JSON list of C-alpha atoms and ligand atoms in Angstrom, two decimals:
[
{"chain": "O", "resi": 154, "resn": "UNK", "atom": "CA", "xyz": [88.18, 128.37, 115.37]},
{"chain": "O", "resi": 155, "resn": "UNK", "atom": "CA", "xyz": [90.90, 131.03, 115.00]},
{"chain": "O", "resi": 156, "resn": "UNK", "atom": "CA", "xyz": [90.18, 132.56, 117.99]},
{"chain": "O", "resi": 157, "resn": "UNK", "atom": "CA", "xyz": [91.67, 128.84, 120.00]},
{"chain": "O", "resi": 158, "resn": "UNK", "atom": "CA", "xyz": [94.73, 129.33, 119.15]},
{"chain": "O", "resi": 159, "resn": "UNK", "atom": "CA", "xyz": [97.73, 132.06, 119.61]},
{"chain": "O", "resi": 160, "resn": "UNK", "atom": "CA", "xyz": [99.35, 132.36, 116.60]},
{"chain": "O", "resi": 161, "resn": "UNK", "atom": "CA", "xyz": [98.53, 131.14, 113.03]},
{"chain": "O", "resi": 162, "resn": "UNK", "atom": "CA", "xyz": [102.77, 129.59, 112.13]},
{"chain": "O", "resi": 163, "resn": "UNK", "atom": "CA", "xyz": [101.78, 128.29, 108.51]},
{"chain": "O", "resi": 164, "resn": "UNK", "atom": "CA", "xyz": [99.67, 130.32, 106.16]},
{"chain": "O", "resi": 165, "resn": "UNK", "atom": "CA", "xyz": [98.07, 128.09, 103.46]},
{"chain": "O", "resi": 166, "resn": "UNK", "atom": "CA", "xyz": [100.63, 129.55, 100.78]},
{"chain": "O", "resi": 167, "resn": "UNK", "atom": "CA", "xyz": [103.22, 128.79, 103.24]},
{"chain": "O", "resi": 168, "resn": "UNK", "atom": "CA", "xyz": [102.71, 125.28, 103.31]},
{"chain": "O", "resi": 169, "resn": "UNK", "atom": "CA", "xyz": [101.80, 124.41, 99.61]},
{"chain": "O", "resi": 170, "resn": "UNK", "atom": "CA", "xyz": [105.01, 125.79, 98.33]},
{"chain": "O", "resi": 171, "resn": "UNK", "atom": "CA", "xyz": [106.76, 124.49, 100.85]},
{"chain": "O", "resi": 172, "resn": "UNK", "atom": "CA", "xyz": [105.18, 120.84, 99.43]},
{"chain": "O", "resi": 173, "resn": "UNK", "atom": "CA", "xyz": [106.07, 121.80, 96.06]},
{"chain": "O", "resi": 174, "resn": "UNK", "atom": "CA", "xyz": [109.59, 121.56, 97.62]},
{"chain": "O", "resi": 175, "resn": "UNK", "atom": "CA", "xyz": [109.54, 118.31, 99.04]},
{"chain": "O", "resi": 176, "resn": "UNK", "atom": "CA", "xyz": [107.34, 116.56, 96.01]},
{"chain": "O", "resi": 177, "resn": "UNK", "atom": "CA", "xyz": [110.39, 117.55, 93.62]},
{"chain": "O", "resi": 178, "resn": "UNK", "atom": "CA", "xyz": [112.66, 116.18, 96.21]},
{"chain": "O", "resi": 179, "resn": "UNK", "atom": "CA", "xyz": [111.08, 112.33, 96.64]},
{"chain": "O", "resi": 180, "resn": "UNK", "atom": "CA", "xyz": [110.18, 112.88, 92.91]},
{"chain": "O", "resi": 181, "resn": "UNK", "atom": "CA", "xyz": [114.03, 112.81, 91.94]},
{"chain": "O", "resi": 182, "resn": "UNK", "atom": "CA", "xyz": [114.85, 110.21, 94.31]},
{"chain": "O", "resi": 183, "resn": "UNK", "atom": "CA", "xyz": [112.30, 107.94, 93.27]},
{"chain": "O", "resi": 184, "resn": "UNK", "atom": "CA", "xyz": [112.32, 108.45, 89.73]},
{"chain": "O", "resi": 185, "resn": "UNK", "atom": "CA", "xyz": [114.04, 104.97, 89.06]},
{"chain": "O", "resi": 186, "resn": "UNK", "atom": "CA", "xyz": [112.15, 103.21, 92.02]},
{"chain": "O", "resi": 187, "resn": "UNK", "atom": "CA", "xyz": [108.45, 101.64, 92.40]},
{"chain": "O", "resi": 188, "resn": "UNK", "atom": "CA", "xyz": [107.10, 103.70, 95.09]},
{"chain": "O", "resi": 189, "resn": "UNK", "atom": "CA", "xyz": [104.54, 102.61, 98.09]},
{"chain": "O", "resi": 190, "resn": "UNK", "atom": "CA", "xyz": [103.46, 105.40, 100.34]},
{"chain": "O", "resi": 191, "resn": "UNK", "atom": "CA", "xyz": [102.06, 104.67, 103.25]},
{"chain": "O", "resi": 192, "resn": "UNK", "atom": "CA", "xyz": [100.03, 107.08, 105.41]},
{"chain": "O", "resi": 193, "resn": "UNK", "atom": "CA", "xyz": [99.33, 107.57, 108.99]},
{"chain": "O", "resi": 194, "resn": "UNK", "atom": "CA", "xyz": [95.24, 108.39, 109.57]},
{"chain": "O", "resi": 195, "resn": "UNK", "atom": "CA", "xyz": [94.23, 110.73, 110.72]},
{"chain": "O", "resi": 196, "resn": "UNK", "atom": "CA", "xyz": [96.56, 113.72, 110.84]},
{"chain": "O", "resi": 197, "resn": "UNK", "atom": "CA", "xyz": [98.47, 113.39, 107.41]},
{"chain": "O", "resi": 198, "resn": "UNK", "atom": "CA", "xyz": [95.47, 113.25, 105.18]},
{"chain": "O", "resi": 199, "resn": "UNK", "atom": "CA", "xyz": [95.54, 117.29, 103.99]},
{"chain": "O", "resi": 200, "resn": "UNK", "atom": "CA", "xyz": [99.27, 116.59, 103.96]},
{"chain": "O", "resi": 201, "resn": "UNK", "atom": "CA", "xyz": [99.41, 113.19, 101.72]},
{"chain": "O", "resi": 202, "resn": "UNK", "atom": "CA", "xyz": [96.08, 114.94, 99.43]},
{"chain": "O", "resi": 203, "resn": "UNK", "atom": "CA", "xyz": [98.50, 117.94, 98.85]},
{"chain": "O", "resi": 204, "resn": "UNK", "atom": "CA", "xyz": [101.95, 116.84, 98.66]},
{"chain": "O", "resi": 205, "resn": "UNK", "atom": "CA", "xyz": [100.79, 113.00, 96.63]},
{"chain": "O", "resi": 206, "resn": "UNK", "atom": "CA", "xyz": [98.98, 115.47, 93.99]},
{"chain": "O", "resi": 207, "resn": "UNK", "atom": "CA", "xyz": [102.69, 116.79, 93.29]},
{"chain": "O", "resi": 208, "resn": "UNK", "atom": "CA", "xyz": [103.92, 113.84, 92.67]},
{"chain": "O", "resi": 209, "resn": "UNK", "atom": "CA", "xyz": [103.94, 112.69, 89.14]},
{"chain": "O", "resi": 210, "resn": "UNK", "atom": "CA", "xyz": [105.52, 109.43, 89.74]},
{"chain": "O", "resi": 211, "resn": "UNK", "atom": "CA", "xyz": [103.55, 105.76, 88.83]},
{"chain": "O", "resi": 212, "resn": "UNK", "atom": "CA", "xyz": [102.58, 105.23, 92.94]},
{"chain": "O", "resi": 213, "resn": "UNK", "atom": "CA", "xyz": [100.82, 102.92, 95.26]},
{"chain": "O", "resi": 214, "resn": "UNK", "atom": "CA", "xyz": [98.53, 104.20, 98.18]},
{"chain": "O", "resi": 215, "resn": "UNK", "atom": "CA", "xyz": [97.84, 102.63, 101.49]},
{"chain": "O", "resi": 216, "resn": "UNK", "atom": "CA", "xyz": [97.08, 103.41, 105.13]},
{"chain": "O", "resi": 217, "resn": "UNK", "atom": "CA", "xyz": [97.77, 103.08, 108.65]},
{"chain": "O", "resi": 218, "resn": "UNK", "atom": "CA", "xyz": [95.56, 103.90, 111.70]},
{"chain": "O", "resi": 219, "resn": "UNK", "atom": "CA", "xyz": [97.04, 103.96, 114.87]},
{"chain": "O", "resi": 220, "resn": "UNK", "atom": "CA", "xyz": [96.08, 105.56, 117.80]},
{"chain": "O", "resi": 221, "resn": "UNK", "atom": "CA", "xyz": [98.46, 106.81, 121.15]},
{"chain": "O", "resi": 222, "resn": "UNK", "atom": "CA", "xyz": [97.38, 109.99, 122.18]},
{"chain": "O", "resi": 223, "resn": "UNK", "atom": "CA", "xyz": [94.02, 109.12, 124.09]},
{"chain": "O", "resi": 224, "resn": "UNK", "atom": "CA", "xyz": [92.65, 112.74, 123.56]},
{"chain": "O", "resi": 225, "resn": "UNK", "atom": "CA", "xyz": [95.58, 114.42, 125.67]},
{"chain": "O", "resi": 226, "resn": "UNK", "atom": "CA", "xyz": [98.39, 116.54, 124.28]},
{"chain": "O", "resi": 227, "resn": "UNK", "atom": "CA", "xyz": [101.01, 114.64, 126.01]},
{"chain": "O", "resi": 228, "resn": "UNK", "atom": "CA", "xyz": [101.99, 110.61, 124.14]},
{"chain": "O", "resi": 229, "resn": "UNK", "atom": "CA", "xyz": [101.31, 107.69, 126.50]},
{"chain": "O", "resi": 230, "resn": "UNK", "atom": "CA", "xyz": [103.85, 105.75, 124.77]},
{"chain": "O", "resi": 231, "resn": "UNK", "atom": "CA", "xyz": [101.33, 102.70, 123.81]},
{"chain": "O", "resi": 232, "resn": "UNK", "atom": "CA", "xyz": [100.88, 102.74, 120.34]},
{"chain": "O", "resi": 233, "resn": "UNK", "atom": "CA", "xyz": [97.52, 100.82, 118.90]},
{"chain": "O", "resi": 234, "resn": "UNK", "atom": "CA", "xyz": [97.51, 99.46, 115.48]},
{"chain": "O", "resi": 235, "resn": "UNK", "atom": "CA", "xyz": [93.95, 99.79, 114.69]},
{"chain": "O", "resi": 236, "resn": "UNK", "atom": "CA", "xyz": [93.88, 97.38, 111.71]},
{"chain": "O", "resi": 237, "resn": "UNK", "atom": "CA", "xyz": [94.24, 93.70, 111.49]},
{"chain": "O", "resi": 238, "resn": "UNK", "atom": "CA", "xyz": [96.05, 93.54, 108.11]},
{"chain": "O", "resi": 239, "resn": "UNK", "atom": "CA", "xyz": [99.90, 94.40, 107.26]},
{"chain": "O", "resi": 240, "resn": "UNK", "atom": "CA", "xyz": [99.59, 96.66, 104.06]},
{"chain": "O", "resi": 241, "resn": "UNK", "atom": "CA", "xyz": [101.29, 94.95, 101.20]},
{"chain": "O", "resi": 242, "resn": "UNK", "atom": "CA", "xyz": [104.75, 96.23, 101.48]},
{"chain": "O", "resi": 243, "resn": "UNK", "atom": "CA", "xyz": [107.33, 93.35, 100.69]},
{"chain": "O", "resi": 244, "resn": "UNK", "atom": "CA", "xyz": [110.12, 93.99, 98.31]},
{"chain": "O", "resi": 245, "resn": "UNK", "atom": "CA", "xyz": [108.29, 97.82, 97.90]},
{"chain": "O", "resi": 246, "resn": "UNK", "atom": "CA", "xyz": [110.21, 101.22, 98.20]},
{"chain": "O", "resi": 247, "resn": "UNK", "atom": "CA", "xyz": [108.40, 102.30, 101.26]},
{"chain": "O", "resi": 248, "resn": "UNK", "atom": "CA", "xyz": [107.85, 106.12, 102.14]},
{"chain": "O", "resi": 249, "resn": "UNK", "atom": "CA", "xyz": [105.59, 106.36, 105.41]},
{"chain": "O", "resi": 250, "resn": "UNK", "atom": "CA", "xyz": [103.63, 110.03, 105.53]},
{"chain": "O", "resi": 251, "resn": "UNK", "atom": "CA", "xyz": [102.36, 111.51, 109.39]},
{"chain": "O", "resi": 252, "resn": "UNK", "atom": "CA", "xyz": [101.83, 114.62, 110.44]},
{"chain": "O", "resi": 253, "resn": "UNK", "atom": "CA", "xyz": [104.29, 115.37, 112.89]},
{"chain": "O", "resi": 254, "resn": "UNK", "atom": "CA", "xyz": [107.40, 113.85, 114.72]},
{"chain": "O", "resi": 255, "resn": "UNK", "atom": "CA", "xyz": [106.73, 114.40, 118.23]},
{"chain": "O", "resi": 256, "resn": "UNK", "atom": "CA", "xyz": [107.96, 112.11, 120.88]},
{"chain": "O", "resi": 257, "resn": "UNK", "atom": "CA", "xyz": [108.71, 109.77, 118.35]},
{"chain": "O", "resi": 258, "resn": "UNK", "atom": "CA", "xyz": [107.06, 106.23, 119.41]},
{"chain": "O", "resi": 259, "resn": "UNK", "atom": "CA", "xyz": [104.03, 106.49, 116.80]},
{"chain": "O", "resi": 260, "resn": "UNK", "atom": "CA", "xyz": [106.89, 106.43, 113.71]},
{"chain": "O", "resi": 261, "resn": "UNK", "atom": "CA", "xyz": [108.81, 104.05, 115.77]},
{"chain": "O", "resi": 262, "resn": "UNK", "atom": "CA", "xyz": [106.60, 101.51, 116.08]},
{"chain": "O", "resi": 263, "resn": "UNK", "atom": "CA", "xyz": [104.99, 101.94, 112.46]},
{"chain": "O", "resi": 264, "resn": "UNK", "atom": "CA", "xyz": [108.43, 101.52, 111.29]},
{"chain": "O", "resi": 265, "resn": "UNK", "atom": "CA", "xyz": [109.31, 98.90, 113.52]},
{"chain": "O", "resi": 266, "resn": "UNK", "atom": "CA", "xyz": [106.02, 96.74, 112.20]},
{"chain": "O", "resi": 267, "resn": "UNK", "atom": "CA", "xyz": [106.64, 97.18, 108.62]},
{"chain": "O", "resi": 268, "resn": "UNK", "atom": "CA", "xyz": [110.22, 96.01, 108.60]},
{"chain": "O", "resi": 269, "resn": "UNK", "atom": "CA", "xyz": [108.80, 92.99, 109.84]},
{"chain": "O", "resi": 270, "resn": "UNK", "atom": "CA", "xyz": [107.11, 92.55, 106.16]},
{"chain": "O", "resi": 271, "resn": "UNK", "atom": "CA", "xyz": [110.61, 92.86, 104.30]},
{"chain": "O", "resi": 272, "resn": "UNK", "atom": "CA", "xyz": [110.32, 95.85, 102.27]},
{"chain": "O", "resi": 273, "resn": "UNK", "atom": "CA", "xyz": [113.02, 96.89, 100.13]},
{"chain": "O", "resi": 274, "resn": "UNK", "atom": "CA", "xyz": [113.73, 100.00, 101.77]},
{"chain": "O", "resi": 275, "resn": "UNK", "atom": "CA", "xyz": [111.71, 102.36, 104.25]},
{"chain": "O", "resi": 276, "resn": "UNK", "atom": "CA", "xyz": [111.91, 106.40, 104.81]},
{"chain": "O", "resi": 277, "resn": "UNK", "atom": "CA", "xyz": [109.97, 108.49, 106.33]},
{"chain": "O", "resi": 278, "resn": "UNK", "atom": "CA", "xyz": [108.59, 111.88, 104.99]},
{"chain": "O", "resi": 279, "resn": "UNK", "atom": "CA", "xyz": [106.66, 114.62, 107.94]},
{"chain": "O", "resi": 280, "resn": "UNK", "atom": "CA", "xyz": [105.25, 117.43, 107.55]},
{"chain": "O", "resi": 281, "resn": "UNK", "atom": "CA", "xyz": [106.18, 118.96, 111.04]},
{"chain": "O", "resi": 282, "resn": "UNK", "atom": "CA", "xyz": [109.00, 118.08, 113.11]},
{"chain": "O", "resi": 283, "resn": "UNK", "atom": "CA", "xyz": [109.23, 118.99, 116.72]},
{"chain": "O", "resi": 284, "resn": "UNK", "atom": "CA", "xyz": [112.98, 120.45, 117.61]},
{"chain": "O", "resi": 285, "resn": "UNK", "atom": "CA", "xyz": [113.32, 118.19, 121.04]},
{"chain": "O", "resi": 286, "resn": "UNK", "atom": "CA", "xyz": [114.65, 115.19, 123.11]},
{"chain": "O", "resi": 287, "resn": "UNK", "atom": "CA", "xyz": [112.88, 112.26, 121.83]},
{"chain": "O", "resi": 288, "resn": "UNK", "atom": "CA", "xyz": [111.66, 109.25, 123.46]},
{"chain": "O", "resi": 289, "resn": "UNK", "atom": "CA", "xyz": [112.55, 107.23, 120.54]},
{"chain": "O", "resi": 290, "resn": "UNK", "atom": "CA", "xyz": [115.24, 108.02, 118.16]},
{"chain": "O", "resi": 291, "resn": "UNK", "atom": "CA", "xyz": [113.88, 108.30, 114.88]},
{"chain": "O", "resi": 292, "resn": "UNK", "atom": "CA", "xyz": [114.88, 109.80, 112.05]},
{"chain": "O", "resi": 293, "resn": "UNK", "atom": "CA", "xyz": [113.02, 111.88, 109.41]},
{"chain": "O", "resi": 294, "resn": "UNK", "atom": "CA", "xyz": [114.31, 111.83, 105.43]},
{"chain": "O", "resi": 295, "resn": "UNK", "atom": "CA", "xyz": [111.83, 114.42, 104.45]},
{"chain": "O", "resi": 296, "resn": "UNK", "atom": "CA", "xyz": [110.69, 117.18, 106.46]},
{"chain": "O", "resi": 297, "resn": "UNK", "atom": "CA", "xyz": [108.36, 119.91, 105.77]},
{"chain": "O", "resi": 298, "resn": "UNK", "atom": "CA", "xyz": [108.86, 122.24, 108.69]},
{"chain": "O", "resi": 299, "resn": "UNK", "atom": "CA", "xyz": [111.16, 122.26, 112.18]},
{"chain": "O", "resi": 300, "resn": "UNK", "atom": "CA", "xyz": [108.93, 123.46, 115.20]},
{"chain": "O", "resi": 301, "resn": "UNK", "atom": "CA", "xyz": [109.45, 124.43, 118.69]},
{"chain": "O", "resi": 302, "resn": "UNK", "atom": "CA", "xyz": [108.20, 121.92, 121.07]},
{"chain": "O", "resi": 303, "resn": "UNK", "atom": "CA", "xyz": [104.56, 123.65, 121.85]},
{"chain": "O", "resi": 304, "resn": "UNK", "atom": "CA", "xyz": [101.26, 121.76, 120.25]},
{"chain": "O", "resi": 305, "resn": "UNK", "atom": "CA", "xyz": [99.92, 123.16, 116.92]},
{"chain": "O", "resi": 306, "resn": "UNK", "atom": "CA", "xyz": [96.48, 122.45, 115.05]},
{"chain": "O", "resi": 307, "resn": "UNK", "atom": "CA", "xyz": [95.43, 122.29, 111.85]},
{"chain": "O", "resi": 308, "resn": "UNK", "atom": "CA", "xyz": [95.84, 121.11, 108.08]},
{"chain": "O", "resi": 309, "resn": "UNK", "atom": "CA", "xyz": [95.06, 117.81, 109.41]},
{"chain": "O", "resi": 310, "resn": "UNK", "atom": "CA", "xyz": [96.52, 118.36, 113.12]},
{"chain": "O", "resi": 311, "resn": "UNK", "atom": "CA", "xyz": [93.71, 117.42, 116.14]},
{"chain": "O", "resi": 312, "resn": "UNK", "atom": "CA", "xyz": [92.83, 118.42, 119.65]},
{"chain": "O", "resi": 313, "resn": "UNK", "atom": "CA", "xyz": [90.66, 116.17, 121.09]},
{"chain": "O", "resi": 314, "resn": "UNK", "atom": "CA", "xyz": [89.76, 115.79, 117.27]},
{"chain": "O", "resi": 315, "resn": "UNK", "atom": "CA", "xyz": [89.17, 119.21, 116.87]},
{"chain": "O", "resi": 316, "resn": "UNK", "atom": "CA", "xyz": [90.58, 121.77, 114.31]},
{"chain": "O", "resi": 317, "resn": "UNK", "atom": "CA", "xyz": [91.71, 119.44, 111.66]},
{"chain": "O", "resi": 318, "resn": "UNK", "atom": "CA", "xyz": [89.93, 121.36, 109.05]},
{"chain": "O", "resi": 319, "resn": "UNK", "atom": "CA", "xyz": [91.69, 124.43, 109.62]},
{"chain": "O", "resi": 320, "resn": "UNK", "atom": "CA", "xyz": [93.08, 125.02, 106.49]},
{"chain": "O", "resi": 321, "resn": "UNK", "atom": "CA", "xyz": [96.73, 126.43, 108.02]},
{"chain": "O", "resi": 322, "resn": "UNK", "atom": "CA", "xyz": [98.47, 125.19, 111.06]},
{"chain": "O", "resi": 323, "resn": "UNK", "atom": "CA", "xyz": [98.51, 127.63, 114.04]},
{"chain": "O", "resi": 324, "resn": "UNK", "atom": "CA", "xyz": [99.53, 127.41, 118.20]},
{"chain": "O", "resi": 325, "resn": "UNK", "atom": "CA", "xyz": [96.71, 126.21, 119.83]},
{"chain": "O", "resi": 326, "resn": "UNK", "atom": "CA", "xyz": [96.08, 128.39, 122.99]},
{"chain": "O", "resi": 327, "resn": "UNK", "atom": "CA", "xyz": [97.59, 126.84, 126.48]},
{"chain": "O", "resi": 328, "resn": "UNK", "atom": "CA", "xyz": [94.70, 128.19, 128.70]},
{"chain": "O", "resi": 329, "resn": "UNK", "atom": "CA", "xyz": [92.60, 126.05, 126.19]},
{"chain": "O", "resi": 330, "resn": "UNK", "atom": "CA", "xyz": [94.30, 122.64, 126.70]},
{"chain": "O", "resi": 331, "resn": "UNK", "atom": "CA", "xyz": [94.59, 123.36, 130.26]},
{"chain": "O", "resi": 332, "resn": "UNK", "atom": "CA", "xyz": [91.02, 123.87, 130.66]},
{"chain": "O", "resi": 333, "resn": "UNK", "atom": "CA", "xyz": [90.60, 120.18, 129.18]},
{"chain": "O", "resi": 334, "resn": "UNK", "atom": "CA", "xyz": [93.17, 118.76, 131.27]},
{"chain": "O", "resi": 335, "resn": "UNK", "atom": "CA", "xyz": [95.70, 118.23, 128.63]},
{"chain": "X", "resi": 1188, "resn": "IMP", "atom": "P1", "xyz": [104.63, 110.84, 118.72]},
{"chain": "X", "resi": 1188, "resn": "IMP", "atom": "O1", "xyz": [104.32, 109.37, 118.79]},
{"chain": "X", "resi": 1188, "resn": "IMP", "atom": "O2", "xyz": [104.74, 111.47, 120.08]},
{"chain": "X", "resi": 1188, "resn": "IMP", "atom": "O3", "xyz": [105.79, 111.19, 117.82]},
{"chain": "X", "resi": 1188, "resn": "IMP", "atom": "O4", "xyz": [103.35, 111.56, 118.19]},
{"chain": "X", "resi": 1188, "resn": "IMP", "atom": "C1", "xyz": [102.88, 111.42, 116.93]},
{"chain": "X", "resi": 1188, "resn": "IMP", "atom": "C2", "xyz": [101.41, 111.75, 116.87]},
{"chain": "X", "resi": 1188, "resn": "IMP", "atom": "O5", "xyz": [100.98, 112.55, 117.98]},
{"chain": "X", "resi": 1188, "resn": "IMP", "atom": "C3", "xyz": [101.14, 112.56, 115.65]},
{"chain": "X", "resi": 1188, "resn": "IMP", "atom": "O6", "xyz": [100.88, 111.73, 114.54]},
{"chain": "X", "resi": 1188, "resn": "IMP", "atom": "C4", "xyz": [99.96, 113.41, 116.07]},
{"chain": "X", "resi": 1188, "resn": "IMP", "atom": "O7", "xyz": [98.76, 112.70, 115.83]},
{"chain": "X", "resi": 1188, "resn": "IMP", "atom": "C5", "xyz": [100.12, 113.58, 117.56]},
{"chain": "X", "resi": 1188, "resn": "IMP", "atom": "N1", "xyz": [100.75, 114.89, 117.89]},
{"chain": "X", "resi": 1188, "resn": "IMP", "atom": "C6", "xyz": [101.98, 115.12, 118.37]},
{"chain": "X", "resi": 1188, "resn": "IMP", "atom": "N2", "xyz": [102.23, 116.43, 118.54]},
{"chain": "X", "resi": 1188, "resn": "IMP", "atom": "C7", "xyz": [101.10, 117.06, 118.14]},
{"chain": "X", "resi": 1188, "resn": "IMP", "atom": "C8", "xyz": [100.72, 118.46, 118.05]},
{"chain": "X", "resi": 1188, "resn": "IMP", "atom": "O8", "xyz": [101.47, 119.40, 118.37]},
{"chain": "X", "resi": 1188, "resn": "IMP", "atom": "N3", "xyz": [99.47, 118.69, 117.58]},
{"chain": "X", "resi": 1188, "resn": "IMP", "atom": "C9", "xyz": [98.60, 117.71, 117.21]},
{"chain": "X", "resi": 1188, "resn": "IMP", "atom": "N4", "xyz": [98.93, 116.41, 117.26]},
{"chain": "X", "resi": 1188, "resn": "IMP", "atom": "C10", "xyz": [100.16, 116.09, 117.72]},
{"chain": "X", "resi": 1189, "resn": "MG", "atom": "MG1", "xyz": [96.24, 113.22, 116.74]}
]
């Protein structure tokens, strides 16, 4: 699989200390608070496994599976909620977990559906963040990593469902997405 892409940009090491980081971060700021996390399948599940274990806060665990990508590398906008029940979130301390901030519309619309359930308060916690002009303004409280705006794999991250057990995130190569039409 390393020879898809073009660069590796996070190294294993790289990424679990940078999680070490952001766990003592939410840790302090939810010391005093009942914390729900809620995480977006598929891509954030290396992610929440790593950074959750860091965590040694009393927690709740649930998921979200959405889908808007349609096997591309480019966001149609749509975004499916693939389940018919809300998570429990009411009156919770809500921090949602995805992979990456990219256009924007998947965290948009998550967050958008949960507020309808009146939780107490809702932030958002990525691992990657794309440096570029949204579609949707949304805003991250806990990032792991600013990236330029090309498409990475790995540590969770998909192509066409590919690579997501590649255990550090790299560039995937362009002549490779091109050649599937992406
Ligand atoms: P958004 O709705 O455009 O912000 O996209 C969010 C979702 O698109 C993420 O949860 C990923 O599943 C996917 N995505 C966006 N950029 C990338 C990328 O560079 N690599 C892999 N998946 C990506
Ligand atoms: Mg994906």
């Amino acid at each position: 699989m390393q020879q898809d892409l073009e660069r590796i940009l996070f190294h294993e090491t790289t990424i679990l200390s940078r999680l070490d980081q952001l766990a003592a971060q939410i840790t302090q700021d939810y010391r005093d608070r009942e914390l729900t996390v809620i995480a977006v399948l598929t891509g954030s599940l290396m992610f929440m496994a790593d950074l959750l274990r860091r965590i040694p806060l009393p927690l709740k665990l649930d998921f979200l599976a959405v889908a808007s990508y349609h096997g591309k590398t480019q966001t149609t906008g749509e975004v499916i909620f693939k389940q018919v029940a809300l998570p429990d979130v009411k009156d919770r301390h809500i921090l949602i977990l995805d992979d990456i901030l990219d256009s924007g519309h998947t965290l948009a619309a998550i967050r958008e559906k949960l507020e309808t359930a009146n939780p107490r308060s809702i932030r958002v916690c990525v691992l990657l963040n794309k440096k570029k002009q949204r579609a949707r303004h949304v805003d991250a409280d806990y990032v792991g990593f600013d990236i330029e705006d090309e498409f990475v794999v790995g540590y969770g991250l998909d192509f066409m469902e590919s690579y997501r057990n590649l255990p550090y995130i790299g560039v995937l190569r362009k002549d490779l997405i091109a050649q599937a039409g992406g």
